[in-house]
Coordinates of N, CA and C in Angstrom, one line a residue:
M1 N 66.3 -9.5 -45.2 CA 65.9 -9.4 -43.8 C 66.9 -10.0 -42.9
S2 N 67.2 -9.5 -41.7 CA 68.1 -10.1 -40.9 C 67.4 -10.9 -39.7
S3 N 67.9 -12.1 -39.4 CA 67.3 -12.8 -38.3 C 67.7 -12.4 -37.0
S4 N 68.7 -11.5 -36.9 CA 69.2 -11.0 -35.6 C 68.1 -10.3 -34.8
N5 N 67.1 -9.8 -35.6 CA 66.0 -9.2 -34.9 C 64.8 -10.2 -34.6
G6 N 65.1 -11.5 -34.8 CA 64.1 -12.5 -34.4 C 63.2 -12.9 -35.5
N7 N 63.5 -12.5 -36.7 CA 62.6 -12.8 -37.9 C 63.0 -14.2 -38.4
I8 N 62.1 -15.2 -38.4 CA 62.3 -16.5 -38.8 C 62.7 -16.6 -40.2
L9 N 62.3 -15.7 -41.0 CA 62.6 -15.8 -42.5 C 63.9 -15.1 -42.8
G10 N 64.7 -14.7 -41.8 CA 65.9 -13.9 -42.1 C 67.1 -14.7 -42.5
D11 N 68.2 -14.1 -42.5 CA 69.5 -14.7 -42.8 C 69.9 -15.7 -41.8
D12 N 70.1 -17.0 -42.1 CA 70.3 -18.0 -41.1 C 71.7 -17.8 -40.4
R13 N 72.6 -17.2 -41.0 CA 74.0 -17.1 -40.4 C 74.0 -16.1 -39.3
N14 N 72.9 -15.4 -39.0 CA 73.0 -14.4 -37.9 C 72.4 -14.9 -36.6
Y15 N 72.0 -16.2 -36.5 CA 71.4 -16.7 -35.3 C 72.5 -16.8 -34.3
K16 N 72.3 -16.4 -33.1 CA 73.3 -16.5 -32.0 C 73.3 -17.9 -31.5
G17 N 74.5 -18.4 -31.3 CA 74.7 -19.8 -30.8 C 74.4 -20.9 -31.7
V18 N 74.4 -20.6 -33.0 CA 74.0 -21.5 -34.1 C 75.1 -21.5 -35.2
R19 N 75.5 -22.7 -35.6 CA 76.4 -22.8 -36.8 C 76.0 -24.0 -37.7
C20 N 76.4 -23.9 -38.9 CA 76.0 -25.0 -39.9 C 77.2 -25.9 -40.0
R21 N 77.0 -27.2 -40.0 CA 78.0 -28.2 -40.3 C 78.1 -28.4 -41.8
K22 N 79.2 -29.0 -42.2 CA 79.4 -29.2 -43.7 C 78.3 -30.1 -44.3
Q23 N 77.6 -31.0 -43.5 CA 76.6 -31.8 -44.0 C 75.3 -31.1 -44.1
G24 N 75.2 -29.8 -43.7 CA 74.0 -29.1 -43.8 C 73.1 -29.1 -42.6
K25 N 73.5 -29.8 -41.6 CA 72.8 -29.8 -40.3 C 73.2 -28.6 -39.5
W26 N 72.3 -28.2 -38.6 CA 72.5 -27.0 -37.8 C 72.7 -27.4 -36.4
V27 N 73.7 -26.8 -35.7 CA 74.1 -27.2 -34.3 C 74.0 -26.0 -33.4
S28 N 73.8 -26.2 -32.2 CA 73.7 -25.1 -31.2 C 74.4 -25.5 -29.9
E29 N 75.1 -24.5 -29.3 CA 75.7 -24.7 -28.0 C 75.8 -23.4 -27.4
I30 N 76.0 -23.4 -26.0 CA 76.0 -22.2 -25.3 C 77.0 -22.3 -24.1
R31 N 77.6 -21.2 -23.8 CA 78.5 -21.2 -22.6 C 77.7 -21.0 -21.4
V32 N 78.1 -21.7 -20.3 CA 77.5 -21.6 -19.0 C 78.0 -20.3 -18.3
P33 N 77.2 -19.4 -17.9 CA 77.6 -18.2 -17.3 C 78.5 -18.4 -16.1
G34 N 79.6 -17.7 -16.0 CA 80.5 -17.8 -14.8 C 81.5 -19.0 -14.9
S35 N 81.5 -19.7 -16.1 CA 82.4 -20.8 -16.2 C 82.9 -20.8 -17.7
R36 N 83.8 -21.7 -17.9 CA 84.3 -21.9 -19.3 C 83.6 -23.1 -19.9
D37 N 82.7 -23.7 -19.2 CA 82.0 -24.9 -19.7 C 81.0 -24.5 -20.8
R38 N 80.8 -25.3 -21.8 CA 79.8 -25.2 -22.8 C 78.8 -26.3 -22.7
L39 N 77.6 -26.0 -23.0 CA 76.5 -27.0 -23.1 C 76.2 -27.3 -24.5
W40 N 76.3 -28.5 -24.9 CA 75.9 -28.9 -26.3 C 74.4 -29.0 -26.3
L41 N 73.7 -28.3 -27.2 CA 72.3 -28.3 -27.2 C 71.7 -29.1 -28.3
G42 N 72.5 -29.6 -29.2 CA 72.0 -30.6 -30.2 C 72.2 -30.2 -31.6
T43 N 71.8 -31.1 -32.5 CA 71.9 -31.0 -34.0 C 70.5 -31.0 -34.5
Y44 N 70.2 -30.1 -35.4 CA 68.9 -29.9 -35.9 C 68.9 -29.8 -37.5
R45 N 67.7 -30.0 -38.1 CA 67.5 -29.9 -39.5 C 67.4 -28.4 -39.9
S46 N 66.9 -27.6 -39.1 CA 66.7 -26.2 -39.4 C 67.5 -25.3 -38.5
P47 N 67.9 -24.1 -39.0 CA 68.6 -23.2 -38.2 C 67.7 -22.6 -37.1
E48 N 66.4 -22.5 -37.4 CA 65.5 -21.9 -36.5 C 65.3 -22.8 -35.3
A49 N 65.3 -24.1 -35.5 CA 65.2 -25.1 -34.3 C 66.5 -24.9 -33.4
A50 N 67.6 -24.8 -34.0 CA 68.9 -24.6 -33.3 C 68.8 -23.3 -32.5
A51 N 68.2 -22.3 -33.1 CA 68.1 -21.0 -32.5 C 67.1 -21.1 -31.3
V52 N 66.0 -21.8 -31.5 CA 65.1 -22.0 -30.4 C 65.7 -22.7 -29.2
A53 N 66.5 -23.7 -29.5 CA 67.3 -24.4 -28.4 C 68.2 -23.5 -27.7
H54 N 68.9 -22.7 -28.4 CA 69.8 -21.7 -27.8 C 69.1 -20.7 -27.0
D55 N 67.9 -20.2 -27.5 CA 67.1 -19.2 -26.7 C 66.6 -19.8 -25.4
T56 N 66.2 -21.0 -25.5 CA 65.7 -21.7 -24.3 C 66.8 -21.8 -23.2
A57 N 67.9 -22.2 -23.6 CA 69.1 -22.3 -22.7 C 69.5 -21.0 -22.2
F58 N 69.6 -20.0 -23.1 CA 70.0 -18.7 -22.7 C 69.1 -18.1 -21.7
F59 N 67.8 -18.2 -21.9 CA 66.8 -17.7 -21.0 C 66.8 -18.4 -19.6
L60 N 67.0 -19.7 -19.6 CA 67.0 -20.5 -18.4 C 68.3 -20.3 -17.6
L61 N 69.4 -20.0 -18.3 CA 70.7 -19.8 -17.6 C 70.8 -18.4 -17.1
R62 N 70.2 -17.4 -17.8 CA 70.4 -16.0 -17.5 C 69.2 -15.3 -16.9
G63 N 68.1 -15.9 -17.0 CA 66.9 -15.3 -16.4 C 66.1 -14.4 -17.3
P64 N 64.9 -14.0 -16.8 CA 63.9 -13.3 -17.7 C 64.4 -11.9 -18.1
S65 N 65.4 -11.3 -17.4 CA 65.8 -10.0 -17.8 C 66.9 -10.0 -19.0
S66 N 67.1 -11.2 -19.5 CA 68.1 -11.4 -20.5 C 67.6 -11.5 -22.0
S67 N 66.5 -10.9 -22.2 CA 65.8 -11.0 -23.5 C 66.7 -10.4 -24.7
K68 N 67.6 -9.5 -24.4 CA 68.4 -8.9 -25.4 C 69.3 -9.8 -26.1
G69 N 69.6 -11.0 -25.5 CA 70.5 -11.9 -26.1 C 69.8 -13.1 -26.8
L70 N 68.5 -12.9 -27.0 CA 67.7 -14.0 -27.7 C 67.6 -13.8 -29.2
N71 N 67.5 -14.9 -29.9 CA 67.3 -14.8 -31.3 C 65.8 -14.4 -31.6
F72 N 64.9 -14.9 -30.8 CA 63.5 -14.7 -31.0 C 62.9 -14.1 -29.6
P73 N 63.1 -12.8 -29.4 CA 62.7 -12.2 -28.1 C 61.2 -12.4 -27.9
D74 N 60.4 -12.4 -28.9 CA 58.9 -12.5 -28.8 C 58.6 -13.9 -28.2
R75 N 59.3 -14.9 -28.4 CA 59.0 -16.2 -27.8 C 59.3 -16.3 -26.3
A76 N 60.1 -15.4 -25.8 CA 60.4 -15.4 -24.4 C 59.2 -15.2 -23.5
A77 N 58.1 -14.6 -24.0 CA 56.9 -14.4 -23.3 C 56.2 -15.7 -23.0
N78 N 56.6 -16.8 -23.8 CA 56.0 -18.1 -23.6 C 56.8 -19.0 -22.6
L79 N 58.0 -18.5 -22.2 CA 58.8 -19.2 -21.4 C 58.6 -18.8 -19.9
Q80 N 58.8 -19.8 -19.0 CA 58.7 -19.5 -17.6 C 60.1 -19.9 -17.0
W81 N 60.6 -18.9 -16.3 CA 62.0 -19.1 -15.8 C 61.9 -19.9 -14.5
V82 N 62.8 -20.9 -14.4 CA 63.0 -21.7 -13.2 C 64.5 -21.9 -13.1
S83 N 64.9 -22.1 -11.8 CA 66.3 -22.3 -11.6 C 66.6 -23.8 -11.8
L84 N 67.4 -24.1 -12.8 CA 67.8 -25.5 -13.1 C 69.3 -25.7 -13.2
S85 N 69.7 -26.9 -13.0 CA 71.2 -27.2 -13.2 C 71.5 -27.0 -14.6
P86 N 72.8 -26.8 -15.0 CA 73.1 -26.7 -16.4 C 72.7 -28.0 -17.2
R87 N 72.9 -29.2 -16.6 CA 72.5 -30.4 -17.3 C 71.0 -30.4 -17.6
S88 N 70.2 -29.9 -16.7 CA 68.7 -29.9 -16.9 C 68.4 -28.8 -17.9
V89 N 69.1 -27.7 -17.9 CA 68.9 -26.7 -18.9 C 69.2 -27.3 -20.3
Q90 N 70.3 -28.1 -20.4 CA 70.7 -28.7 -21.6 C 69.6 -29.6 -22.2
R91 N 69.0 -30.4 -21.3 CA 67.9 -31.3 -21.7 C 66.7 -30.6 -22.2
V92 N 66.2 -29.6 -21.4 CA 65.0 -28.8 -21.7 C 65.3 -28.0 -23.1
A93 N 66.4 -27.4 -23.2 CA 66.7 -26.7 -24.5 C 66.8 -27.6 -25.7
S94 N 67.4 -28.8 -25.5 CA 67.4 -29.7 -26.6 C 66.0 -30.2 -27.0
E95 N 65.2 -30.5 -26.0 CA 63.8 -30.9 -26.3 C 63.0 -29.8 -27.0
S96 N 63.3 -28.5 -26.6 CA 62.5 -27.4 -27.3 C 62.9 -27.3 -28.7
G97 N 64.2 -27.5 -29.0 CA 64.7 -27.4 -30.4 C 64.2 -28.6 -31.2
M98 N 64.2 -29.8 -30.6 CA 63.7 -31.0 -31.3 C 62.2 -30.8 -31.6
D99 N 61.4 -30.3 -30.6 CA 60.0 -30.0 -30.8 C 59.8 -29.1 -32.0
F100 N 60.5 -28.0 -32.1 CA 60.4 -27.1 -33.1 C 60.7 -27.7 -34.5
D101 N 61.8 -28.5 -34.5 CA 62.2 -29.2 -35.7 C 61.1 -30.2 -36.2
A102 N 60.5 -30.9 -35.2 CA 59.4 -31.8 -35.5 C 58.2 -31.1 -36.1
K103 N 57.9 -30.0 -35.6 CA 56.8 -29.2 -36.1 C 57.1 -28.8 -37.6
L104 N 58.3 -28.4 -37.8 CA 58.6 -28.0 -39.2 C 58.6 -29.2 -40.1
I105 N 59.0 -30.4 -39.6 CA 59.0 -31.6 -40.4 C 57.5 -32.0 -40.7
G106 N 56.7 -31.9 -39.6 CA 55.3 -32.2 -39.8 C 54.6 -31.3 -40.8
Q107 N 55.0 -30.1 -40.9 CA 54.4 -29.2 -41.9 C 54.9 -29.6 -43.3
S108 N 56.2 -29.9 -43.4 CA 56.7 -30.2 -44.7 C 56.2 -31.6 -45.2
S109 N 55.9 -32.5 -44.2 CA 55.4 -33.9 -44.6 C 54.0 -33.9 -45.2
Q110 N 53.3 -32.8 -45.1 CA 52.0 -32.7 -45.7 C 52.0 -32.9 -47.2
I111 N 53.2 -32.5 -47.8 CA 53.3 -32.7 -49.3 C 53.3 -34.1 -49.7
Y112 N 53.6 -35.0 -48.7 CA 53.7 -36.4 -49.0 C 52.4 -37.2 -48.7
E113 N 51.4 -36.5 -48.2 CA 50.2 -37.2 -47.9 C 49.6 -38.0 -49.1
R114 N 49.0 -39.1 -48.8 CA 48.4 -39.9 -49.8 C 47.2 -39.1 -50.5
E115 N 47.2 -39.2 -51.8 CA 46.1 -38.5 -52.4 C 44.8 -39.3 -52.1
E116 N 43.7 -38.5 -52.0 CA 42.4 -39.1 -51.7 C 42.0 -40.2 -52.8
G117 N 41.7 -41.4 -52.3 CA 41.2 -42.4 -53.3 C 42.3 -43.3 -53.8
S118 N 43.6 -43.1 -53.4 CA 44.7 -44.0 -53.9 C 44.6 -45.3 -53.2
T119 N 45.2 -46.3 -53.8 CA 45.2 -47.6 -53.2 C 46.6 -48.1 -53.0
G120 N 46.8 -49.2 -52.3 CA 48.1 -49.7 -52.1 C 48.7 -49.2 -50.8
D121 N 50.0 -49.5 -50.7 CA 50.7 -49.2 -49.4 C 51.3 -47.8 -49.4
G122 N 51.1 -47.0 -50.5 CA 51.6 -45.7 -50.5 C 53.0 -45.6 -51.1
F123 N 53.7 -46.7 -51.3 CA 55.0 -46.8 -51.9 C 54.9 -47.4 -53.3
G124 N 55.6 -46.8 -54.2 CA 55.6 -47.4 -55.5 C 54.5 -46.8 -56.4
D125 N 53.5 -46.1 -55.8 CA 52.5 -45.5 -56.7 C 52.7 -44.0 -56.8
G126 N 53.8 -43.5 -56.4 CA 54.2 -42.1 -56.5 C 53.8 -41.3 -55.3
S127 N 53.1 -41.9 -54.3 CA 52.8 -41.1 -53.1 C 53.3 -41.9 -51.8
L128 N 53.5 -41.1 -50.8 CA 53.9 -41.7 -49.5 C 52.9 -41.5 -48.5
N129 N 52.8 -42.4 -47.6 CA 51.8 -42.3 -46.5 C 52.5 -42.3 -45.2
Y130 N 52.3 -41.3 -44.4 CA 53.0 -41.2 -43.0 C 51.9 -41.3 -42.0
D131 N 50.9 -42.2 -42.1 CA 49.9 -42.3 -41.1 C 50.6 -42.7 -39.8
G132 N 50.3 -42.1 -38.7 CA 50.8 -42.4 -37.4 C 52.3 -42.0 -37.3
Y133 N 52.7 -41.0 -38.0 CA 54.1 -40.6 -37.9 C 54.5 -40.1 -36.5
E134 N 53.5 -39.9 -35.6 CA 53.9 -39.5 -34.3 C 54.7 -40.5 -33.6
D135 N 54.6 -41.8 -34.0 CA 55.4 -42.9 -33.4 C 56.8 -42.9 -33.9
I136 N 57.2 -42.1 -34.9 CA 58.5 -42.1 -35.5 C 59.3 -41.1 -34.7
S137 N 60.6 -41.4 -34.4 CA 61.4 -40.5 -33.7 C 61.9 -39.4 -34.7
V138 N 62.4 -38.3 -34.1 CA 62.9 -37.2 -35.0 C 64.0 -37.7 -35.9
D139 N 64.9 -38.6 -35.3 CA 66.0 -39.1 -36.1 C 65.5 -40.0 -37.3
D140 N 64.4 -40.7 -37.1 CA 63.8 -41.5 -38.1 C 63.2 -40.6 -39.2
M141 N 62.5 -39.5 -38.7 CA 61.9 -38.6 -39.7 C 63.0 -38.0 -40.6
E142 N 64.2 -37.7 -40.0 CA 65.2 -37.1 -40.8 C 65.6 -38.1 -41.9
I143 N 65.7 -39.4 -41.6 CA 66.0 -40.4 -42.6 C 64.9 -40.5 -43.7
L144 N 63.6 -40.4 -43.3 CA 62.5 -40.5 -44.2 C 62.5 -39.3 -45.1
L145 N 62.8 -38.1 -44.6 CA 62.7 -37.0 -45.5 C 64.1 -36.8 -46.2

């Protein structure tokens, strides 16, 4: 399957505005329309999160009629267009990508939940406990995982 049609399970290399670094992290950036400037949208654990950041910036910079340039055109229905400065677009897009990454991390952290009835601090007994992980930043979660 190809992700160019917006399928999350598709081939990661086809996301617009996304590339993989040697370390396995995914980055996203976009060119500001009418200029040579590029907006750095961030570094993410998943290609989908980088693609979400790109889509958010693309939509905010080009408007609602620009859905043909999106990685996930179905998600555009959830976005509301407002006129923002490029720096504000950068911040909003980066936050949307980080939110998506955090959701993916939250889903994958379920495998580390403490087994019912275990004792101790969760470390050293073969299980991990992430109670209250909402207080951990995305960067900290990357280190933990």
